[in-house]
PDB file of C-alpha atoms and ligand atoms in Angstrom:
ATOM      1  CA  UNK A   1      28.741  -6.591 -12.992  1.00  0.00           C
ATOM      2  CA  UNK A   2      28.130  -6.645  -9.160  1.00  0.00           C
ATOM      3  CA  UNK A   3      25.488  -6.921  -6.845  1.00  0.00           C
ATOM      4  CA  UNK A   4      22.095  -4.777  -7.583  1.00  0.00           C
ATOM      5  CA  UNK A   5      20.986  -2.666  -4.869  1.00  0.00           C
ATOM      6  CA  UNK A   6      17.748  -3.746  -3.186  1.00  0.00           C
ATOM      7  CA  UNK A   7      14.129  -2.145  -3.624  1.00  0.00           C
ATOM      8  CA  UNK A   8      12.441  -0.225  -1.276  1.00  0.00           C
ATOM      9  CA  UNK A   9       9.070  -1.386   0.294  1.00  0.00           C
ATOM     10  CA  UNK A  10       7.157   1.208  -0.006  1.00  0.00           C
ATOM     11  CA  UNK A  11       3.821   1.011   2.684  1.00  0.00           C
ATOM     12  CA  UNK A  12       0.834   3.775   1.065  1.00  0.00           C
ATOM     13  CA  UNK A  13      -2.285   3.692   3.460  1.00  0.00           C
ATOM     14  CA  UNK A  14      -5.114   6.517   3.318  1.00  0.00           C
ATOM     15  CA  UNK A  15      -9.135   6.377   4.197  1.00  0.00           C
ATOM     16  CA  UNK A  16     -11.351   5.725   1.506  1.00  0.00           C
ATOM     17  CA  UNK A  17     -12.539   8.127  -0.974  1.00  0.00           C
ATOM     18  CA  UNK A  18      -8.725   9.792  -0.812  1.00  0.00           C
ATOM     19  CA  UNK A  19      -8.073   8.521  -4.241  1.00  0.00           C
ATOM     20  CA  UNK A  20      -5.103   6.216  -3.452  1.00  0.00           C
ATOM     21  CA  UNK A  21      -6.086   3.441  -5.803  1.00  0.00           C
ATOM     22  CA  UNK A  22      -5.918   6.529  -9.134  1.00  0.00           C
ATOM     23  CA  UNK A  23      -2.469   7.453  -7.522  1.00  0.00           C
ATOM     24  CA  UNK A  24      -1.156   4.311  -7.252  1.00  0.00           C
ATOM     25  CA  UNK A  25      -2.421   3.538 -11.019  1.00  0.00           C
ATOM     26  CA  UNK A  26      -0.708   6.676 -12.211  1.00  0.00           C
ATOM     27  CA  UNK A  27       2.541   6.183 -10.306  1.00  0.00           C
ATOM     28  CA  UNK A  28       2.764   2.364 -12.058  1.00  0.00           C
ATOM     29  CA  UNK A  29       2.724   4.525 -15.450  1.00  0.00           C
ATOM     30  CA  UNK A  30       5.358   7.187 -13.997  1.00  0.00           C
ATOM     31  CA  UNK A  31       7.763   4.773 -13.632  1.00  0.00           C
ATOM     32  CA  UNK A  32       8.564   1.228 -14.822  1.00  0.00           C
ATOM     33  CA  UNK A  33      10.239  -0.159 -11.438  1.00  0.00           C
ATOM     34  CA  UNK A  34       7.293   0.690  -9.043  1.00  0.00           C
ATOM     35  CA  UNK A  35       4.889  -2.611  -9.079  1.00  0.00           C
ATOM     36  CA  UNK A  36       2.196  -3.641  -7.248  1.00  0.00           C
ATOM     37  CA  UNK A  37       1.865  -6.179  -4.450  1.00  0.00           C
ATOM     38  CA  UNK A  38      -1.116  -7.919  -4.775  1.00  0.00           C
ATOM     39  CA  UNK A  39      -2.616  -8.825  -1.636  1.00  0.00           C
ATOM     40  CA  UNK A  40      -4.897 -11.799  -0.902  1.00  0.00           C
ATOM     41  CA  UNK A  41      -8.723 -11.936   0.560  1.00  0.00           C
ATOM     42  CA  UNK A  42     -11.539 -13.723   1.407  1.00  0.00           C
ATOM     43  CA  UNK A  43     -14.008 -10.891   0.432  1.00  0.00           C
ATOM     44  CA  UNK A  44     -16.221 -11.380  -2.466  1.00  0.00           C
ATOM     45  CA  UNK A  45     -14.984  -9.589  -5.701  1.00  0.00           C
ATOM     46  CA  UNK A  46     -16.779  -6.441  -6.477  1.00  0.00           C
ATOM     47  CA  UNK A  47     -17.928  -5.486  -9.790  1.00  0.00           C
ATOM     48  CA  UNK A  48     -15.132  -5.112 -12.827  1.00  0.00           C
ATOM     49  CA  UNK A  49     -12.526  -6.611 -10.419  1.00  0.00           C
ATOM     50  CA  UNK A  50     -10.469  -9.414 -11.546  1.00  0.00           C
ATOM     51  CA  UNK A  51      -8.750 -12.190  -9.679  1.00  0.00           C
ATOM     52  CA  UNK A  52      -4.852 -11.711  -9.977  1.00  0.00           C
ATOM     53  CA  UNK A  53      -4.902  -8.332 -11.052  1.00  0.00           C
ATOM     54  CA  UNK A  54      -7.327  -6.363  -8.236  1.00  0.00           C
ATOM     55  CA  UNK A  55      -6.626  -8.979  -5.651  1.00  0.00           C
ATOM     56  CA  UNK A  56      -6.110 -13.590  -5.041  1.00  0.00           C
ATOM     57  CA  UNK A  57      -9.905 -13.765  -4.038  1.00  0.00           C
ATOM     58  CA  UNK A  58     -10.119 -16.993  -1.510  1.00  0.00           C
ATOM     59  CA  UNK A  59     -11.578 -18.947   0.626  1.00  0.00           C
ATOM     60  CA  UNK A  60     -11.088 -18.558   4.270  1.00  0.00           C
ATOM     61  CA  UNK A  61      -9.718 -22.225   4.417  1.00  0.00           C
ATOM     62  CA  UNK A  62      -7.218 -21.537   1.885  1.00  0.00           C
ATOM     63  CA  UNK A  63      -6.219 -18.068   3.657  1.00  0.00           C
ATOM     64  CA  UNK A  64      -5.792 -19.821   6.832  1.00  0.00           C
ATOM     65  CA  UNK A  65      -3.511 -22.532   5.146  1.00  0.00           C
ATOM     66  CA  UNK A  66      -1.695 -19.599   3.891  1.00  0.00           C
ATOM     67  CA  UNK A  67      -1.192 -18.297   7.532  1.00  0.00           C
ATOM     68  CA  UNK A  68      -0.018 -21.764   8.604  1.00  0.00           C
ATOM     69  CA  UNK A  69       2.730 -22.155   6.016  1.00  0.00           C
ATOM     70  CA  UNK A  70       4.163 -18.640   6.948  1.00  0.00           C
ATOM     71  CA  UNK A  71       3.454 -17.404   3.308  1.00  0.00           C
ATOM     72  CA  UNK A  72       2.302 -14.016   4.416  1.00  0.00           C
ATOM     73  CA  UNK A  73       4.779 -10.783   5.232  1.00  0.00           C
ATOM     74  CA  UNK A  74       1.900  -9.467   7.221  1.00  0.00           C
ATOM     75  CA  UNK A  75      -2.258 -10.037   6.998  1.00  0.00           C
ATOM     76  CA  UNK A  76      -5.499  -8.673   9.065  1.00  0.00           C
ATOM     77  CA  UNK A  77      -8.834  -9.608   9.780  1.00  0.00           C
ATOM     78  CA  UNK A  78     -10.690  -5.868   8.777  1.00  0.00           C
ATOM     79  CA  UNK A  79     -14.377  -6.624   8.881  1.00  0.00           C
ATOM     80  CA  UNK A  80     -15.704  -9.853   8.717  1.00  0.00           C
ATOM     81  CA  UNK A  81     -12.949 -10.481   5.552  1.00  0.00           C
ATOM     82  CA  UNK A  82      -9.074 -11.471   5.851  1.00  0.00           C
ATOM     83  CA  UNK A  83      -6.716  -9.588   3.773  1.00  0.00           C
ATOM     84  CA  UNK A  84      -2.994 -10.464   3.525  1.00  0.00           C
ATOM     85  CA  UNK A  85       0.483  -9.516   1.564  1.00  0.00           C
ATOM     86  CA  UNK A  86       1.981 -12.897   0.291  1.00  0.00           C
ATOM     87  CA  UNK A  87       5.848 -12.708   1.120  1.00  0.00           C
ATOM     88  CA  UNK A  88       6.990 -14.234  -2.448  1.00  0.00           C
ATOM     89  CA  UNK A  89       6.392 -12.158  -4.553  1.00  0.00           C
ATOM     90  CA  UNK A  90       7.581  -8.783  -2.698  1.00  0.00           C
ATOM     91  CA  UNK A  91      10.833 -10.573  -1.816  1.00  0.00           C
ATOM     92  CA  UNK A  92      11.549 -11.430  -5.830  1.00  0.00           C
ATOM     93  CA  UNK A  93      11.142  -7.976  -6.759  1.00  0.00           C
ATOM     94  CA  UNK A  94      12.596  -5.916  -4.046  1.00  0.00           C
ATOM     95  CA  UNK A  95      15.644  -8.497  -4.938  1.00  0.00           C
ATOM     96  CA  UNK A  96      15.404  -7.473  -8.468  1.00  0.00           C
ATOM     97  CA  UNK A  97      15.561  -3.494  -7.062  1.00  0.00           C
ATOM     98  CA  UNK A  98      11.944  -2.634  -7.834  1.00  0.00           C
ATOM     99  CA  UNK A  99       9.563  -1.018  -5.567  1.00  0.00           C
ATOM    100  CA  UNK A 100       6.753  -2.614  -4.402  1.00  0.00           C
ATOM    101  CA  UNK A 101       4.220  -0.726  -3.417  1.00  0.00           C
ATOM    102  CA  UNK A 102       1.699  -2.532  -0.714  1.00  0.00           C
ATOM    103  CA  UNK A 103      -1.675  -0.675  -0.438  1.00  0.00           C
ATOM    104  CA  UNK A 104      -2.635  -1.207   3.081  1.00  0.00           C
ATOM    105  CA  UNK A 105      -4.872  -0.161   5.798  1.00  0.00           C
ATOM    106  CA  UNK A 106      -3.194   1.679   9.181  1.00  0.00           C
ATOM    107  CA  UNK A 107      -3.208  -1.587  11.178  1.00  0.00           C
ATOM    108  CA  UNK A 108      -1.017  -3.241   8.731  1.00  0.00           C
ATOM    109  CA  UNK A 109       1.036  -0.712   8.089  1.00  0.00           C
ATOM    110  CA  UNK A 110       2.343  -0.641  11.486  1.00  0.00           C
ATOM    111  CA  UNK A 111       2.890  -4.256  11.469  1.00  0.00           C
ATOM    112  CA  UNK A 112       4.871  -3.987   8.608  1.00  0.00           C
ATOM    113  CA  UNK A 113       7.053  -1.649   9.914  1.00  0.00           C
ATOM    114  CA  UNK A 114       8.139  -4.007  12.894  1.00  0.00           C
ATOM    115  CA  UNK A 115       8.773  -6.477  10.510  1.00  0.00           C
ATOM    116  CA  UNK A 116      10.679  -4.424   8.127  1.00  0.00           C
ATOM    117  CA  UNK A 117      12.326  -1.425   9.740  1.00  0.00           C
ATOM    118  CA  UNK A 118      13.152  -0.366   6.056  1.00  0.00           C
ATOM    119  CA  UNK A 119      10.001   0.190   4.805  1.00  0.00           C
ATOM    120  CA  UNK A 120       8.494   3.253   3.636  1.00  0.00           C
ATOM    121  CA  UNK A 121       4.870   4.384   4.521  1.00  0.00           C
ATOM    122  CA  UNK A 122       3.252   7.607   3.288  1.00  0.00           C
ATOM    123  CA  UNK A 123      -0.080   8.523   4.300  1.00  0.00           C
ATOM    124  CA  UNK A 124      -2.627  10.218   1.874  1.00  0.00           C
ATOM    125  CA  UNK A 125      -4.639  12.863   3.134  1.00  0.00           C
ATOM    126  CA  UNK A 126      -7.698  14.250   1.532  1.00  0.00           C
ATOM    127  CA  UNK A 127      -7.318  18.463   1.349  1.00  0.00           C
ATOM    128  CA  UNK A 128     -10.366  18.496   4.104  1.00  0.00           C
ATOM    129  CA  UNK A 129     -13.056  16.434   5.454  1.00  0.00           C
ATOM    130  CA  UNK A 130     -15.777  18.374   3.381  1.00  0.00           C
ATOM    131  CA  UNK A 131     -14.140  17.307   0.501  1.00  0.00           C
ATOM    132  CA  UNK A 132     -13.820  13.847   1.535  1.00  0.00           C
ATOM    133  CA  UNK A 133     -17.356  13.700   2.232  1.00  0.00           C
ATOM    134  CA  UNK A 134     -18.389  15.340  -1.167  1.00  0.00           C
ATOM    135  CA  UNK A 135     -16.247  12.608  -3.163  1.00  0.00           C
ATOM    136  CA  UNK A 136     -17.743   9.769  -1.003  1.00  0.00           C
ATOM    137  CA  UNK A 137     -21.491  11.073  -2.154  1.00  0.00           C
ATOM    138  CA  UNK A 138     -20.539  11.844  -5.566  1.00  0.00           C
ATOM    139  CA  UNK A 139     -19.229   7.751  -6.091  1.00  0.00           C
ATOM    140  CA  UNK A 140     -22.582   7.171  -5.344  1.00  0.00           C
ATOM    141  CA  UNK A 141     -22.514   3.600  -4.481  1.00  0.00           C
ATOM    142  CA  UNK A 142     -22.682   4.233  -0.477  1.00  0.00           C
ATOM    143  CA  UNK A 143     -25.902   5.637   1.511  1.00  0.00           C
ATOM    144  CA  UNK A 144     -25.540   8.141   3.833  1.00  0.00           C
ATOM    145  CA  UNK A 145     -25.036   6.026   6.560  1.00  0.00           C
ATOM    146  CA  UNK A 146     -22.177   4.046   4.563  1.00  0.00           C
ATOM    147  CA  UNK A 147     -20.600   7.343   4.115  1.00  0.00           C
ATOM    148  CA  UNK A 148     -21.288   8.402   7.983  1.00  0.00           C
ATOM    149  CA  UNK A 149     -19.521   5.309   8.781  1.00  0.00           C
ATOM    150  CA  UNK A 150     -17.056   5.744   6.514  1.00  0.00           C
ATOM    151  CA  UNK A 151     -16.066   9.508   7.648  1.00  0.00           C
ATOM    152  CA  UNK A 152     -15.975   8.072  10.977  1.00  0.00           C
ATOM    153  CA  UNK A 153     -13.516   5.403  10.151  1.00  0.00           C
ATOM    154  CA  UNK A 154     -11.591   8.150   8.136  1.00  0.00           C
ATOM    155  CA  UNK A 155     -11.237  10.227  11.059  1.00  0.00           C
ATOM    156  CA  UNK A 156      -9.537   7.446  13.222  1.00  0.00           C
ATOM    157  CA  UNK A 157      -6.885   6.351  10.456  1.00  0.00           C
ATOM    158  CA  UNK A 158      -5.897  10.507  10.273  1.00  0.00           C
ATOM    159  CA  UNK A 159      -5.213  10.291  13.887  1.00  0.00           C
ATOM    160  CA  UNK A 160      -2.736   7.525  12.468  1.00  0.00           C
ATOM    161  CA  UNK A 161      -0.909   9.829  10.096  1.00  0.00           C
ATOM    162  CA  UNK A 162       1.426  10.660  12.544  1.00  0.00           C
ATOM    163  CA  UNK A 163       2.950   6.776  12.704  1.00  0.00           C
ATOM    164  CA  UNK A 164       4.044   7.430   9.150  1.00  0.00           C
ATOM    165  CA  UNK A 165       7.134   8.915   7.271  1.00  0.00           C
ATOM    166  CA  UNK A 166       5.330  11.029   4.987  1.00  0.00           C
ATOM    167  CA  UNK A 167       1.922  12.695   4.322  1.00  0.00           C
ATOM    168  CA  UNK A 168       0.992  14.069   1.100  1.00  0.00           C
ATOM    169  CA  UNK A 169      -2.667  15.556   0.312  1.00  0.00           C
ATOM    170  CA  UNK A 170      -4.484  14.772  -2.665  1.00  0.00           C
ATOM    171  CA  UNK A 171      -5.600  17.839  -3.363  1.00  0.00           C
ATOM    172  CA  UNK A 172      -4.231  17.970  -8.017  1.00  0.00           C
ATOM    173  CA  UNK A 173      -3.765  13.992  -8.713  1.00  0.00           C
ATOM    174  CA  UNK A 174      -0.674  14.922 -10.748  1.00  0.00           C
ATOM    175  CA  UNK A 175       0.813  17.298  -8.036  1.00  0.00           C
ATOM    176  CA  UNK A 176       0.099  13.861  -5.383  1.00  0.00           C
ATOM    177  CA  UNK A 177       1.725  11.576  -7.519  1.00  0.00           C
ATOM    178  CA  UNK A 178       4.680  13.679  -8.566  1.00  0.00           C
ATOM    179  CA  UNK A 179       5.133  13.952  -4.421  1.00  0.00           C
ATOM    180  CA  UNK A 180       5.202  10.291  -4.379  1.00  0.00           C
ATOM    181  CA  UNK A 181       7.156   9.607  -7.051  1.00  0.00           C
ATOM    182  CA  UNK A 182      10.033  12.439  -5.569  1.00  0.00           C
ATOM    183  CA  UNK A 183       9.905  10.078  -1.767  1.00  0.00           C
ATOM    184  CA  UNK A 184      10.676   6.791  -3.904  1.00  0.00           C
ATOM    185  CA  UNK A 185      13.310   8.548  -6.080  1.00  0.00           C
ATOM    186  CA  UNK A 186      15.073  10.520  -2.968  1.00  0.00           C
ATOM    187  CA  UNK A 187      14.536   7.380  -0.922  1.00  0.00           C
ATOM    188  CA  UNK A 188      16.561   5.229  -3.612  1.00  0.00           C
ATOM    189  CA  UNK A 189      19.122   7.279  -3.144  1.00  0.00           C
ATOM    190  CA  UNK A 190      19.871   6.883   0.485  1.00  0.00           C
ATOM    191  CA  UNK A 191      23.327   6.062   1.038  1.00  0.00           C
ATOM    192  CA  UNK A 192      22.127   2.824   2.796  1.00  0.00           C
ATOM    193  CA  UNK A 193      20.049   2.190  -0.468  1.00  0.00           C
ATOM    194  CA  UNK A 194      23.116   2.821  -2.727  1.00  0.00           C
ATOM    195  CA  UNK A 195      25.964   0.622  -1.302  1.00  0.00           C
ATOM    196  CA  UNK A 196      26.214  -1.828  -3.730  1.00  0.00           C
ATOM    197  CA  UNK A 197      25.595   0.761  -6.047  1.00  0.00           C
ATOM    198  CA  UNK A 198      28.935   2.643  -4.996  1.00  0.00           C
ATOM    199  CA  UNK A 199      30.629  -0.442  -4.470  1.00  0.00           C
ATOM    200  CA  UNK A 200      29.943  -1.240  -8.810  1.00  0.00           C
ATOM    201  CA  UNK A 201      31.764   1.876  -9.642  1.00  0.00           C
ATOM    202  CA  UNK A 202      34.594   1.481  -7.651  1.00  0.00           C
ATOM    203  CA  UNK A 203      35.241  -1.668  -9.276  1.00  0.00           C
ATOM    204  CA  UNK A 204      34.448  -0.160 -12.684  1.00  0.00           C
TER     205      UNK A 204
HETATM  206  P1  LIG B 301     -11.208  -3.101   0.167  1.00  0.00           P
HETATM  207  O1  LIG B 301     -12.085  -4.211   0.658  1.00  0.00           O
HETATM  208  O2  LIG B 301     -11.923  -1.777   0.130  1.00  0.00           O
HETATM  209  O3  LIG B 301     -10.539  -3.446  -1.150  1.00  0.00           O
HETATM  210  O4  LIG B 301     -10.015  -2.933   1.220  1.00  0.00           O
HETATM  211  C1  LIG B 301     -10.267  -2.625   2.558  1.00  0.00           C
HETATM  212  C2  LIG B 301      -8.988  -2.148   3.223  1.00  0.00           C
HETATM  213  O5  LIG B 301      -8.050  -3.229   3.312  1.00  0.00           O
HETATM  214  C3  LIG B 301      -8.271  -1.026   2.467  1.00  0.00           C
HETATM  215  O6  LIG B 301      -7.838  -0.046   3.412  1.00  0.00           O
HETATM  216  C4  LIG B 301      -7.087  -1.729   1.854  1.00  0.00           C
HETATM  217  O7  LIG B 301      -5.973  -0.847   1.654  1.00  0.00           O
HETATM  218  C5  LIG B 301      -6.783  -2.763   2.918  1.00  0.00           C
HETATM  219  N1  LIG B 301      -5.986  -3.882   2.414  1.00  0.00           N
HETATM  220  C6  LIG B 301      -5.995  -4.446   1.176  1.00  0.00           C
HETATM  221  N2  LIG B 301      -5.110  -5.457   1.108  1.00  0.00           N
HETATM  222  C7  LIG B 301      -4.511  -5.540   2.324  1.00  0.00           C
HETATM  223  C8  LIG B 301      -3.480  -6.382   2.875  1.00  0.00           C
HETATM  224  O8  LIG B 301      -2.915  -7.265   2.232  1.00  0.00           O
HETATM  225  N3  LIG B 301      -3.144  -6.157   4.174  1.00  0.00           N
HETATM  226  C9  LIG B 301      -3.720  -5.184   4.926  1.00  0.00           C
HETATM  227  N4  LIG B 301      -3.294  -5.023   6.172  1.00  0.00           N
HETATM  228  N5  LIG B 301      -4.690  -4.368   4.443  1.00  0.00           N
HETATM  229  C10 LIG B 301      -5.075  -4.543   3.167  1.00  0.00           C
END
């Protein structure tokens, strides 16, 4: 048996209240090779999240040590908080030819991209702002002026679509995640992404 091809990194960003964290949850049940990277921060856990699975809550010292011993593919201050991708984990399973999917806001994104030219970002777009704005009041959990801000914020990140390779609206969960699932599938099969691939059944 020969070489494996390689995983794709696979970069999903959209503004809150677009549903990305259902999608991504749904796309992990789709399909058995897509995981997870789970990113690191110094933010306090919210309720029903769980260290290791939502996120490696931390302190800011540890974070920083983190930052000094080159153990992150990319991190950002967004706040007051850090968050950060640790490297390890991404490189072991993009070697083992999953996908690993890094949920990550637009600033990140981009530095990902210079980092790894091979990555794959999609953006997720909410069918229209009134619709945004109704899911952000019907979670409940913001005021109005938390959901002001956050439409605000949500408006800058869409002018940030355009940086990415694909855009797909969450209008029907299933219809988003079936488009997601169709870029990582056609995206696999790249030519680039099949080489070793080709090179197995030559040799077979
Ligand atoms: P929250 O605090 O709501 O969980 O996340 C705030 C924002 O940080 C979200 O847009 C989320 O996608 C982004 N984020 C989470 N982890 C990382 C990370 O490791 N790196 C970057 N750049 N952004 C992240």
């Amino acid at each position: 048996m020969g070489l494996k091809d390689k995983g794709l990194l696979v970069v999903i960003s959209a503004p809150a209240g677009c549903g990305k964290d259902t999608v991504i949850a749904e796309l992990k049940k789709a399909d058995d090779n897509v995981k997870q990277s789970i990113s690191m921060t110094t933010r306090a856990p919210r309720e029903g999240e769980v260290d290791g699975v939502d996120y490696y809550f931390t302190t800011v010292e540890n974070f920083e040590k983190n930052i000094f011993n080159n153990g992150f593919l990319e991190y950002v201050k967004y706040g007051i908080n850090y968050y950060g991708t640790p490297k390890k984990a991404i490189e072991e399973n993009i070697n083992e030819g999953k996908s690993v999917i890094l949920k990550i806001e637009v600033e990140g994104a981009g530095n990902v991209r210079k980092i790894y030219p091979d990555a794959i970002s999609i953006f997720i777009m909410p069918p229209s702002f009134s619709e945004l704005s109704r899911r952000l009041k019907n979670r409940g959990t913001e005021t109005p002026e938390d959901i002001e801000r956050r439409l605000k914020i949500a408006e800058t990140e869409i002018e940030r679509a355009k940086e990415y390779d694909y855009i797909v609206i969450n209008d029907d969960l299933s219809a988003c995640v079936d488009d997601v699932l169709s870029i990582i599938r056609a995206e696999h099969l790249k030519y680039n992404n099949m080489k070793n691939t080709i090179e197995n059944i030559i040799n077979n």
